[in-house]
Amino acid sequence: MGITPSPECIVGKYLIYIGVVTPYGIRRTRRDPSTDVYILFNPWSSADPVFLDDEEEREECVMNELGIIYHGAYDDVSERAWNYGQFEFGVLDACLFILDKADMPLSNRGDVIKVTRVASAMMNSRDDDGVLVGNWSGDYTYGVPPTSWTGSVQILLDYASTKGTPVCYSQCWVYAAVFNSFLRCLGIPSRVVTNFFSAHDNDGNLKMDIILDENGKLDRNRTKDSIWNYHCWNECYMARPDLPSGFGGWQVVDATPQETSDGMFRCGPASVAAIKHGQICYPFDAPFVFAEVNSDVVFYRRHKDGTLDPVKVNTSHVGRMVLTKAVLHDGRRDITYQYKFPEGTPEERRVLEKAEEFGCQREKSSLPKGDVDVEILNLDVRVGDSFNVTLQFTNRSDQRRSADVYITGTVVYYTGVPSGEVVFKTPRVKLEPLQSKEEKVSVRGEDYMHKLVEQGNIHFIATGKIKETGQIITAMKVITMHNPKLIVKVTGSPRVSEEMYVSVEFTNPFKFSLEKVDLRMEGPGIMALKKKEYSLISPGTSITWTETFSPHRAGSTKLMASLDCAALRQVYGETELTIQP
């Protein structure tokens, strides 16, 4: 006899009994844990709301335990490997425990929209003792620094084994990665997405306000809005019978606690197609996601009496690029076009007008086009190096132009929050008619090293006022410092159950010691998480950490390692290997 569950069936763990009707009542068989059955969502079945009609996409977004998460800056993308580990022992039970901890009614657990919405709230510990505690302070004394994690397995197992004690600590990519493990584990196709230059905290208006004083100098105290260098969220694939046709498919869900939705810190599911077409009235939280990818950066000049005049609008800075991992190989795919039409096209303008009908405010004033441009050129910098920032000025008019320029370089967290100023220069620039000219600002390693936080970003803003015309010129650039890498090497014959060796090598390239250095490594199907701490790595010293492991699954996989300490975060290494049966 076979039993086929219905597509609307409740997802979870079922006990199976056989009942025999006798003249004396129903007798049932004894409880037998070996016949327990888990029912999951089924992306292979066309009757299921998560049906995804693309075998390669299913292989990637349901079956792949290895992921790549993008970070850094849009013109200098960094990547790191992640072990989602959705098939590791105990992870499925941990995911079902999360739904129990949320007190989610059993009758709702067959509804993928409700499951993803509840889970988006349960991934963060705000207001419901969910899985992860967010921490953007830089002080991680009482937990694991967010940059140290290499996978989700440990986090989910710790949460379940402590009966729901939130795990410390997380930032956006950890929330997104653990949420991704949860979704794939339950059979919901999902992927981690990174939005470069993500707008935040702009209550329903599509403006990120930067305030300048009368001379065009940045007013830090009055500039409140922050633009994250990048922000990670998830997309999951599902039908949306609650929306008009055409809005099913990929949906944004975001577990990072930023804004409350219906009273809890959660976000989504919001239809990506609806966001692209400006139809942001549909549930859930579409206006918030729309603003993250579509806000304008507006520079205002503040007069002595406190009034603000818009002087420059940058419409293409926010939501500059949206990336996710490619299907079945380690490349990246740019999915910006799924969120918005190309900048400056008539469709894009129409979409923004549509969003305004639903109450999103934008800066309307059309500003005259200036005849002087400034751009900060790209550069590749290793942590600790001294470097020059080049500003390129172009005079497009047939008259002379001169400007007092203010250049500030500020160390920022990846959330755009400033930590300390490292450069402040005020060159006077004189331009001949139709001339291009470069101005260099030198930054010394010793000026910024002791102020660097977390992920080593310095945010440069150049602003100024053209004397002859009163035009305000502005340019922004995030320079990401490149960290040294770990070297991961594997020896031994790559077969199931054979003993193999892995070594992680690192050399301290700095003029100072690294203290309390935390190393971690893991690999899906071959090695559970291992940790080691070095109390001190002196300048110029090398360390080598060797471990043995025996693969328990055949197939291609990765070993990944991370090194983390207060003075140096985001140091990773990985190696690929294929295990024979």
Coordinates of C-alpha atoms in Angstrom, one line a residue:
M1 CA 0.0 0.0 0.0
G2 CA 1.3 3.5 -0.9
I3 CA 0.4 6.8 0.6
T4 CA 0.7 10.0 -1.5
P5 CA 0.4 13.2 0.5
S6 CA -1.5 16.1 -1.1
P7 CA 0.3 19.2 -2.4
E8 CA -1.3 21.3 0.4
C9 CA -0.1 18.8 3.0
I10 CA 1.3 20.2 6.2
V11 CA 5.1 20.2 6.2
G12 CA 6.8 18.5 9.2
K13 CA 7.5 15.2 10.9
Y14 CA 4.8 12.5 10.9
L15 CA 4.5 9.4 13.0
I16 CA 3.0 6.4 11.1
Y17 CA 0.8 3.8 12.8
I18 CA -1.3 1.0 11.3
G19 CA -4.8 0.7 12.9
V20 CA -6.6 -2.6 12.8
V21 CA -10.3 -2.6 13.3
T22 CA -11.4 -5.5 15.5
P23 CA -14.7 -6.4 17.1
Y24 CA -13.2 -5.0 20.3
G25 CA -12.2 -1.6 19.0
I26 CA -9.2 -0.3 17.0
R27 CA -5.8 -1.7 17.9
R28 CA -2.8 0.2 16.6
T29 CA 0.8 -0.9 16.0
R30 CA 3.5 0.2 18.5
R31 CA 5.4 3.5 18.1
D32 CA 8.3 2.8 15.8
P33 CA 10.7 5.8 15.2
S34 CA 12.2 4.1 12.2
T35 CA 9.0 4.6 10.2
D36 CA 8.7 8.3 11.0
V37 CA 8.2 10.4 7.8
Y38 CA 9.2 14.0 7.0
I39 CA 7.0 15.8 4.5
L40 CA 8.7 18.7 2.7
F41 CA 7.7 21.2 0.0
N42 CA 8.3 19.6 -3.4
P43 CA 9.8 21.7 -6.2
W44 CA 9.7 18.7 -8.5
S45 CA 5.9 18.4 -8.4
S46 CA 3.9 20.6 -10.7
A47 CA 1.0 20.6 -8.2
D48 CA 3.2 22.1 -5.4
P49 CA 3.3 25.9 -4.9
V50 CA 7.1 25.8 -4.9
F51 CA 7.3 24.0 -8.3
L52 CA 10.4 25.2 -10.2
D53 CA 10.3 24.0 -13.8
D54 CA 14.1 24.0 -14.4
E55 CA 16.2 21.0 -13.4
E56 CA 19.5 22.9 -13.2
E57 CA 18.0 25.7 -11.2
R58 CA 16.6 23.1 -8.8
E59 CA 20.0 21.4 -8.5
E60 CA 21.5 24.8 -7.5
C61 CA 18.7 26.3 -5.4
V62 CA 17.5 23.2 -3.5
M63 CA 20.3 20.6 -3.7
N64 CA 23.5 22.5 -3.6
E65 CA 25.0 22.7 -0.1
L66 CA 27.8 25.1 -1.2
G67 CA 27.2 28.7 -1.7
I68 CA 29.1 31.9 -2.6
I69 CA 28.2 35.2 -0.9
Y70 CA 29.3 38.5 -2.5
H71 CA 30.4 41.5 -0.5
G72 CA 32.7 44.5 -0.9
A73 CA 31.9 47.2 -3.4
Y74 CA 30.1 46.9 -6.8
D75 CA 33.2 47.8 -8.7
D76 CA 35.5 45.6 -6.5
V77 CA 33.4 42.6 -5.6
S78 CA 34.8 40.1 -3.0
E79 CA 33.4 36.7 -2.4
R80 CA 33.4 34.0 0.3
A81 CA 32.3 30.4 0.3
W82 CA 29.6 29.2 2.7
N83 CA 28.5 25.7 3.8
Y84 CA 24.7 25.7 3.9
G85 CA 24.7 22.1 5.0
Q86 CA 21.0 21.6 4.6
F87 CA 21.5 17.8 4.4
E88 CA 23.8 17.4 7.5
F89 CA 22.4 15.3 10.3
G90 CA 20.1 17.2 12.7
V91 CA 19.6 20.3 10.5
L92 CA 16.1 19.3 9.3
D93 CA 14.9 18.7 12.9
A94 CA 16.4 22.1 13.9
C95 CA 14.5 23.8 11.0
L96 CA 11.2 22.2 12.2
F97 CA 12.0 23.2 15.8
I98 CA 12.2 26.9 14.6
L99 CA 8.6 26.7 13.4
D100 CA 7.6 25.1 16.8
K101 CA 9.5 27.9 18.7
A102 CA 7.4 30.4 16.7
D103 CA 4.2 28.7 17.9
M104 CA 3.2 28.5 14.3
P105 CA -0.2 26.8 14.0
L106 CA 0.1 23.4 12.4
S107 CA -2.7 24.2 10.0
N108 CA -0.6 27.0 8.4
R109 CA 2.5 24.9 7.9
G110 CA 1.5 23.8 4.4
D111 CA 1.3 27.4 3.2
V112 CA 4.7 28.4 1.8
I113 CA 3.9 32.2 2.0
K114 CA 3.1 31.9 5.8
V115 CA 6.1 29.6 6.4
T116 CA 8.6 32.0 4.8
R117 CA 7.1 35.0 6.6
V118 CA 7.3 33.4 10.0
A119 CA 10.8 32.2 9.3
S120 CA 11.9 35.6 8.2
A121 CA 11.0 36.9 11.7
M122 CA 12.4 33.8 13.5
M123 CA 15.9 34.1 12.0
N124 CA 16.6 37.2 14.1
S125 CA 16.3 37.3 17.9
R126 CA 14.5 40.7 18.1
D127 CA 11.1 40.3 19.6
D128 CA 10.8 36.5 19.4
D129 CA 14.1 34.9 20.7
G130 CA 14.8 33.8 17.1
V131 CA 18.0 32.1 15.9
L132 CA 20.6 34.9 15.6
V133 CA 21.6 38.0 17.6
G134 CA 22.6 40.9 15.4
N135 CA 25.6 42.9 16.4
W136 CA 27.1 45.8 14.4
S137 CA 29.1 47.3 17.3
G138 CA 32.5 45.8 16.6
D139 CA 32.6 44.2 20.1
Y140 CA 32.0 40.5 20.0
T141 CA 33.3 39.5 23.4
Y142 CA 30.4 37.3 24.3
G143 CA 30.0 35.4 21.0
V144 CA 31.4 34.5 17.6
P145 CA 32.3 37.5 15.4
P146 CA 29.9 37.5 12.3
T147 CA 33.0 37.4 10.0
S148 CA 34.2 34.2 11.6
W149 CA 31.4 31.8 10.6
T150 CA 32.0 29.5 7.6
G151 CA 28.6 27.8 7.5
S152 CA 25.1 27.4 8.9
V153 CA 25.2 23.9 10.5
Q154 CA 26.8 24.9 13.8
I155 CA 24.4 27.8 14.2
L156 CA 21.2 25.8 13.6
L157 CA 22.3 22.8 15.7
D158 CA 23.4 25.1 18.6
Y159 CA 20.0 26.9 18.5
A160 CA 18.0 23.6 18.6
S161 CA 20.2 21.9 21.2
T162 CA 19.9 24.8 23.6
K163 CA 16.0 24.7 23.2
G164 CA 16.1 28.0 21.4
T165 CA 18.8 30.2 22.9
P166 CA 19.7 32.8 20.3
V167 CA 23.2 32.4 18.8
C168 CA 25.7 35.3 18.9
Y169 CA 26.5 37.1 16.6
S170 CA 25.2 37.9 13.1
Q171 CA 25.2 40.5 10.4
C172 CA 23.3 40.6 7.1
W173 CA 25.1 37.8 5.2
V174 CA 24.9 35.4 8.2
Y175 CA 21.1 36.0 8.5
A176 CA 20.8 35.4 4.7
A177 CA 23.0 32.3 4.7
V178 CA 21.3 30.6 7.6
F179 CA 17.8 31.5 6.2
N180 CA 19.0 30.0 2.9
S181 CA 19.8 26.7 4.7
F182 CA 16.4 26.7 6.3
L183 CA 14.6 27.3 3.0
R184 CA 16.5 24.7 1.0
C185 CA 16.2 22.2 3.8
L186 CA 12.4 22.4 3.7
G187 CA 12.4 22.0 -0.1
I188 CA 11.8 25.7 -1.0
P189 CA 14.1 26.8 -3.9
S190 CA 16.2 29.8 -2.6
R191 CA 19.3 31.8 -3.2
V192 CA 21.3 34.5 -1.4
V193 CA 21.3 37.9 -3.1
T194 CA 23.6 40.9 -2.6
N195 CA 22.5 44.4 -3.4
F196 CA 25.4 46.9 -3.7
F197 CA 24.8 50.3 -2.3
S198 CA 21.6 49.5 -0.4
A199 CA 19.4 52.3 0.9
H200 CA 18.2 52.0 4.5
D201 CA 15.8 53.6 7.0
N202 CA 14.2 55.9 4.6
D203 CA 10.6 55.8 5.8
G204 CA 8.8 55.2 2.6
N205 CA 10.5 58.1 0.8
L206 CA 12.8 57.4 -2.1
K207 CA 15.5 59.8 -0.9
M208 CA 18.8 59.4 0.8
D209 CA 19.6 62.9 2.1
I210 CA 23.2 64.3 2.2
I211 CA 23.4 67.7 3.7
L212 CA 26.2 70.2 2.7
D213 CA 26.8 73.7 4.2
E214 CA 26.8 76.9 2.2
N215 CA 30.3 76.3 0.8
G216 CA 29.5 72.7 -0.3
K217 CA 31.2 71.0 2.7
L218 CA 29.7 67.8 4.1
D219 CA 27.6 68.3 7.3
R220 CA 28.1 65.0 9.1
N221 CA 25.9 65.9 12.1
R222 CA 22.9 66.6 9.9
T223 CA 23.3 63.7 7.5
K224 CA 21.3 60.9 9.0
D225 CA 20.4 58.5 6.2
S226 CA 22.9 55.6 5.7
I227 CA 23.7 53.7 2.5
W228 CA 25.0 50.2 3.2
N229 CA 28.0 49.3 0.9
Y230 CA 26.1 46.1 0.4
H231 CA 23.2 44.2 1.9
C232 CA 22.3 40.5 1.6
W233 CA 18.8 39.1 1.5
N234 CA 17.2 35.9 0.1
E235 CA 14.9 35.1 -2.8
C236 CA 12.7 32.1 -2.7
Y237 CA 10.6 30.7 -5.5
M238 CA 6.8 30.2 -5.1
A239 CA 3.4 30.7 -6.7
R240 CA 1.5 33.7 -5.3
P241 CA -2.2 32.8 -5.6
D242 CA -2.9 35.8 -3.3
L243 CA -1.6 38.3 -6.0
P244 CA -2.6 39.0 -9.6
S245 CA -1.1 36.6 -12.1
G246 CA 2.5 37.3 -13.2
F247 CA 3.7 38.1 -9.6
G248 CA 4.7 34.6 -8.7
G249 CA 8.2 33.3 -9.1
W250 CA 11.1 34.8 -7.1
Q251 CA 10.1 36.6 -3.9
V252 CA 12.4 38.7 -1.6
V253 CA 12.5 37.6 2.0
D254 CA 14.9 39.4 4.4
A255 CA 15.7 38.2 8.0
T256 CA 18.0 41.1 8.9
P257 CA 16.1 43.2 11.5
Q258 CA 15.8 46.7 10.1
E259 CA 12.1 47.6 10.1
T260 CA 9.0 46.1 11.7
S261 CA 6.3 44.6 9.5
D262 CA 3.0 43.9 11.1
G263 CA 4.7 44.6 14.4
M264 CA 7.6 42.2 14.0
F265 CA 11.1 42.5 12.6
R266 CA 10.7 40.7 9.3
C267 CA 10.4 41.4 5.6
G268 CA 8.7 39.6 2.7
P269 CA 7.8 37.7 0.8
A270 CA 7.7 40.5 -1.7
S271 CA 7.4 39.7 -5.4
V272 CA 10.5 40.7 -7.4
A273 CA 8.3 41.1 -10.6
A274 CA 6.1 43.5 -8.6
I275 CA 9.1 45.5 -7.5
K276 CA 10.4 45.8 -11.0
H277 CA 7.1 47.2 -12.2
G278 CA 6.5 49.6 -9.3
Q279 CA 3.4 47.6 -8.1
I280 CA 4.4 48.0 -4.5
C281 CA 0.9 47.9 -3.0
Y282 CA 1.0 44.1 -2.9
P283 CA 2.0 42.2 0.3
F284 CA 4.5 41.9 1.9
D285 CA 6.9 44.9 2.4
A286 CA 7.4 45.7 -1.3
P287 CA 7.9 49.5 -0.7
F288 CA 10.8 48.8 1.7
V289 CA 12.6 46.6 -0.9
F290 CA 11.7 49.0 -3.7
A291 CA 13.5 51.8 -1.8
E292 CA 16.5 49.6 -1.1
V293 CA 17.2 49.4 -4.9
N294 CA 15.7 52.6 -6.2
S295 CA 16.3 55.5 -3.9
D296 CA 17.9 58.7 -5.2
V297 CA 20.9 60.2 -3.4
V298 CA 20.0 63.9 -2.9
F299 CA 22.6 66.5 -2.0
Y300 CA 21.0 69.6 -0.2
R301 CA 22.7 72.9 0.6
R302 CA 21.7 74.1 4.0
H303 CA 21.4 77.9 4.4
K304 CA 22.0 79.9 7.6
D305 CA 18.3 80.0 8.3
G306 CA 18.1 76.2 8.1
T307 CA 16.3 75.9 4.8
L308 CA 17.4 73.2 2.4
D309 CA 17.8 73.5 -1.3
P310 CA 18.4 70.4 -3.5
V311 CA 21.6 71.0 -5.5
K312 CA 22.4 67.6 -7.0
V313 CA 20.5 64.3 -7.4
N314 CA 22.3 61.0 -8.2
T315 CA 19.7 58.6 -9.4
S316 CA 22.0 55.7 -10.2
H317 CA 24.1 55.2 -7.0
V318 CA 21.7 53.1 -5.0
G319 CA 20.9 49.6 -6.1
R320 CA 23.9 49.8 -8.4
M321 CA 24.2 46.0 -8.9
V322 CA 22.3 42.9 -7.6
L323 CA 24.3 39.6 -7.7
T324 CA 23.7 36.0 -6.9
K325 CA 25.7 32.8 -7.5
A326 CA 25.5 31.3 -11.0
V327 CA 23.7 28.0 -11.6
L328 CA 26.0 25.0 -11.0
H329 CA 29.3 26.8 -11.2
D330 CA 31.2 29.3 -9.2
G331 CA 30.6 32.3 -11.4
R332 CA 28.3 35.2 -10.5
R333 CA 25.2 36.3 -12.2
D334 CA 24.0 39.9 -12.4
I335 CA 20.3 40.0 -11.7
T336 CA 19.9 43.7 -11.4
Y337 CA 17.6 43.7 -14.5
Q338 CA 15.1 41.5 -12.5
Y339 CA 14.7 44.3 -10.0
K340 CA 14.6 47.3 -12.3
F341 CA 14.6 48.6 -15.9
P342 CA 17.9 50.1 -17.1
E343 CA 18.7 53.5 -15.6
G344 CA 17.3 56.4 -17.6
T345 CA 14.9 54.4 -19.9
P346 CA 11.3 55.5 -20.3
E347 CA 10.2 52.3 -18.5
E348 CA 12.2 53.1 -15.5
R349 CA 10.7 56.6 -15.2
R350 CA 7.2 55.1 -15.6
V351 CA 7.9 52.6 -12.8
L352 CA 9.0 55.4 -10.4
E353 CA 5.9 57.4 -11.3
K354 CA 3.8 54.2 -10.5
A355 CA 5.6 53.9 -7.1
E356 CA 4.8 57.5 -6.4
E357 CA 1.1 56.8 -6.9
F358 CA 1.4 54.4 -4.1
G359 CA 2.9 57.0 -1.8
C360 CA 6.7 56.9 -2.3
Q361 CA 8.0 60.5 -2.3
R362 CA 10.9 61.5 -4.6
E363 CA 12.9 64.7 -5.1
K364 CA 11.1 66.3 -8.1
S365 CA 13.0 69.5 -8.8
S366 CA 14.8 69.3 -12.1
L367 CA 18.3 70.8 -11.6
P368 CA 20.3 72.5 -14.3
K369 CA 23.1 70.3 -15.6
G370 CA 26.5 71.7 -14.5
D371 CA 29.5 72.1 -16.8
V372 CA 32.2 70.7 -14.4
D373 CA 32.4 67.0 -13.4
V374 CA 34.5 65.2 -10.8
E375 CA 35.1 61.5 -10.5
I376 CA 37.1 59.5 -8.0
L377 CA 39.1 56.8 -9.8
N378 CA 39.2 53.1 -8.9
L379 CA 42.0 51.6 -7.0
D380 CA 43.2 48.3 -5.7
V381 CA 44.6 48.6 -2.1
R382 CA 46.0 46.0 0.3
V383 CA 45.4 46.5 4.0
G384 CA 48.2 48.6 5.5
D385 CA 49.5 50.0 2.3
S386 CA 49.8 53.7 1.7
F387 CA 48.0 54.9 -1.5
N388 CA 46.9 57.9 -3.6
V389 CA 43.3 58.7 -4.3
T390 CA 43.0 60.4 -7.7
L391 CA 40.2 62.9 -8.4
Q392 CA 39.6 63.7 -12.0
F393 CA 38.1 67.1 -12.8
T394 CA 36.6 67.8 -16.2
N395 CA 35.6 71.3 -17.4
R396 CA 33.2 71.0 -20.3
S397 CA 32.7 74.8 -20.7
D398 CA 34.7 77.2 -22.8
Q399 CA 35.5 79.4 -19.8
R400 CA 37.9 79.1 -16.9
R401 CA 36.5 77.4 -13.7
S402 CA 37.8 77.3 -10.2
A403 CA 36.5 75.5 -7.1
D404 CA 37.3 75.0 -3.4
V405 CA 37.0 71.3 -3.0
Y406 CA 36.5 69.4 0.3
I407 CA 37.7 65.8 0.4
T408 CA 36.9 63.6 3.4
G409 CA 38.0 60.0 3.8
T410 CA 36.1 58.2 6.6
V411 CA 36.5 54.7 7.8
V412 CA 33.0 53.2 7.6
Y413 CA 31.3 50.0 8.7
Y414 CA 29.8 48.1 5.8
T415 CA 26.5 49.6 6.9
G416 CA 27.8 53.0 5.9
V417 CA 28.0 54.2 9.5
P418 CA 31.1 56.3 10.0
S419 CA 33.8 55.3 12.5
G420 CA 36.6 57.8 12.2
E421 CA 37.9 60.4 9.8
V422 CA 41.3 59.6 8.3
V423 CA 41.7 62.3 5.6
F424 CA 40.5 65.8 5.3
K425 CA 41.9 68.0 2.5
T426 CA 40.7 71.2 0.9
P427 CA 42.6 71.7 -2.4
R428 CA 41.7 74.7 -4.6
V429 CA 41.3 73.5 -8.2
K430 CA 41.7 75.8 -11.3
L431 CA 40.6 74.5 -14.7
E432 CA 41.3 76.0 -18.1
P433 CA 38.5 75.8 -20.7
L434 CA 37.7 72.2 -21.8
Q435 CA 40.5 71.0 -19.5
S436 CA 40.7 67.7 -17.6
K437 CA 42.9 67.6 -14.6
E438 CA 43.8 65.2 -11.8
E439 CA 44.3 66.0 -8.2
K440 CA 46.0 63.4 -5.9
V441 CA 45.3 62.9 -2.2
S442 CA 47.8 60.7 -0.4
V443 CA 46.7 58.4 2.4
R444 CA 49.3 56.8 4.6
G445 CA 48.9 53.3 6.1
E446 CA 49.7 54.6 9.6
D447 CA 46.9 57.2 9.3
Y448 CA 44.2 54.6 8.9
M449 CA 45.4 51.2 10.2
H450 CA 44.5 51.9 13.9
K451 CA 41.1 53.2 12.9
L452 CA 40.1 50.4 10.5
V453 CA 37.0 48.6 11.5
E454 CA 35.6 45.2 10.5
Q455 CA 35.7 45.0 6.8
G456 CA 38.3 47.7 6.0
N457 CA 36.3 50.3 4.0
I458 CA 37.2 53.9 3.5
H459 CA 34.5 56.1 2.1
F460 CA 35.7 59.1 0.2
I461 CA 33.3 62.0 -0.5
A462 CA 34.4 65.0 -2.6
T463 CA 32.2 68.0 -2.6
G464 CA 32.7 71.6 -3.7
K465 CA 31.3 74.7 -5.2
I466 CA 32.3 76.2 -8.5
K467 CA 33.1 79.9 -7.9
E468 CA 32.0 81.2 -11.2
T469 CA 28.6 79.4 -11.5
G470 CA 27.7 78.4 -7.9
Q471 CA 27.3 74.8 -9.2
I472 CA 27.9 72.1 -6.5
I473 CA 30.0 69.2 -7.6
T474 CA 30.1 65.8 -5.8
A475 CA 31.6 62.4 -6.1
M476 CA 31.6 59.3 -3.8
K477 CA 33.7 56.2 -3.8
V478 CA 34.1 53.3 -1.4
I479 CA 37.7 52.0 -1.3
T480 CA 37.7 48.4 0.0
M481 CA 41.0 47.2 1.6
H482 CA 42.1 43.8 0.4
N483 CA 43.0 41.3 3.1
P484 CA 45.7 38.6 2.9
K485 CA 44.4 35.1 2.0
L486 CA 44.6 31.7 3.7
I487 CA 46.2 28.9 1.8
V488 CA 44.3 25.6 2.1
K489 CA 46.0 22.4 0.9
V490 CA 44.7 18.8 1.0
T491 CA 46.8 15.6 0.8
G492 CA 45.8 11.9 0.7
S493 CA 43.7 9.9 -1.6
P494 CA 40.2 11.5 -2.0
R495 CA 37.9 8.5 -1.3
V496 CA 35.0 7.9 1.1
S497 CA 36.3 6.7 4.5
E498 CA 40.0 7.1 3.6
E499 CA 42.0 9.3 6.0
M500 CA 43.1 12.6 4.5
Y501 CA 45.0 15.7 5.7
V502 CA 44.2 19.4 5.3
S503 CA 46.6 22.2 6.2
V504 CA 45.8 25.9 6.5
E505 CA 48.7 28.4 6.2
F506 CA 48.8 32.1 7.0
T507 CA 51.6 34.7 7.3
N508 CA 51.1 37.9 9.2
P509 CA 52.1 40.6 6.7
F510 CA 51.7 43.5 9.2
K511 CA 54.2 45.4 11.4
F512 CA 52.1 44.6 14.4
S513 CA 51.1 41.3 16.2
L514 CA 47.7 39.7 15.8
E515 CA 46.2 38.6 19.1
K516 CA 43.5 36.0 20.0
V517 CA 43.3 34.7 16.5
D518 CA 40.3 32.4 15.8
L519 CA 40.6 29.8 12.9
R520 CA 37.8 27.7 11.6
M521 CA 37.4 25.2 8.8
E522 CA 34.7 22.9 7.5
G523 CA 33.5 21.1 4.4
P524 CA 30.1 19.7 3.5
G525 CA 30.1 15.9 3.4
I526 CA 33.7 15.6 4.4
M527 CA 34.5 17.5 7.6
A528 CA 32.4 18.9 10.5
L529 CA 33.4 22.3 11.8
K530 CA 36.9 22.4 13.5
K531 CA 38.3 25.4 15.5
K532 CA 41.7 26.5 16.7
E533 CA 42.9 29.6 18.6
Y534 CA 46.3 31.2 18.4
S535 CA 47.0 33.6 21.2
L536 CA 49.6 35.5 19.2
I537 CA 50.9 35.7 15.6
S538 CA 54.0 38.0 15.5
P539 CA 54.8 40.3 12.5
G540 CA 56.2 38.3 9.6
T541 CA 55.5 34.9 11.3
S542 CA 53.8 32.0 9.6
I543 CA 51.5 29.4 11.1
T544 CA 50.4 26.1 9.7
W545 CA 47.4 24.2 11.2
T546 CA 46.9 20.6 10.1
E547 CA 43.9 18.4 10.7
T548 CA 42.9 14.9 9.5
F549 CA 39.5 14.0 8.2
S550 CA 37.6 11.1 6.5
P551 CA 35.1 12.0 3.8
H552 CA 31.7 10.4 4.3
R553 CA 30.1 11.4 1.0
A554 CA 31.3 11.1 -2.6
G555 CA 31.0 14.0 -5.1
S556 CA 32.6 17.4 -5.5
T557 CA 32.9 19.7 -2.5
K558 CA 35.0 22.4 -0.9
L559 CA 37.0 22.8 2.3
M560 CA 36.8 26.4 3.5
A561 CA 38.6 28.2 6.3
S562 CA 38.4 31.6 8.0
L563 CA 40.7 33.6 10.2
D564 CA 39.4 36.2 12.5
C565 CA 40.7 38.5 15.2
A566 CA 39.9 42.0 16.4
A567 CA 42.6 43.7 14.2
L568 CA 41.9 41.7 11.1
R569 CA 38.5 40.3 9.9
Q570 CA 37.3 38.7 6.7
V571 CA 40.3 36.5 5.9
Y572 CA 39.3 33.4 4.0
G573 CA 40.7 30.5 2.0
E574 CA 39.2 27.5 0.3
T575 CA 40.1 24.5 -1.9
E576 CA 37.9 22.3 -4.1
L577 CA 38.1 18.5 -4.1
T578 CA 36.2 15.6 -5.6
I579 CA 35.7 12.6 -3.5
Q580 CA 35.6 9.2 -5.2
P581 CA 33.1 6.5 -3.9

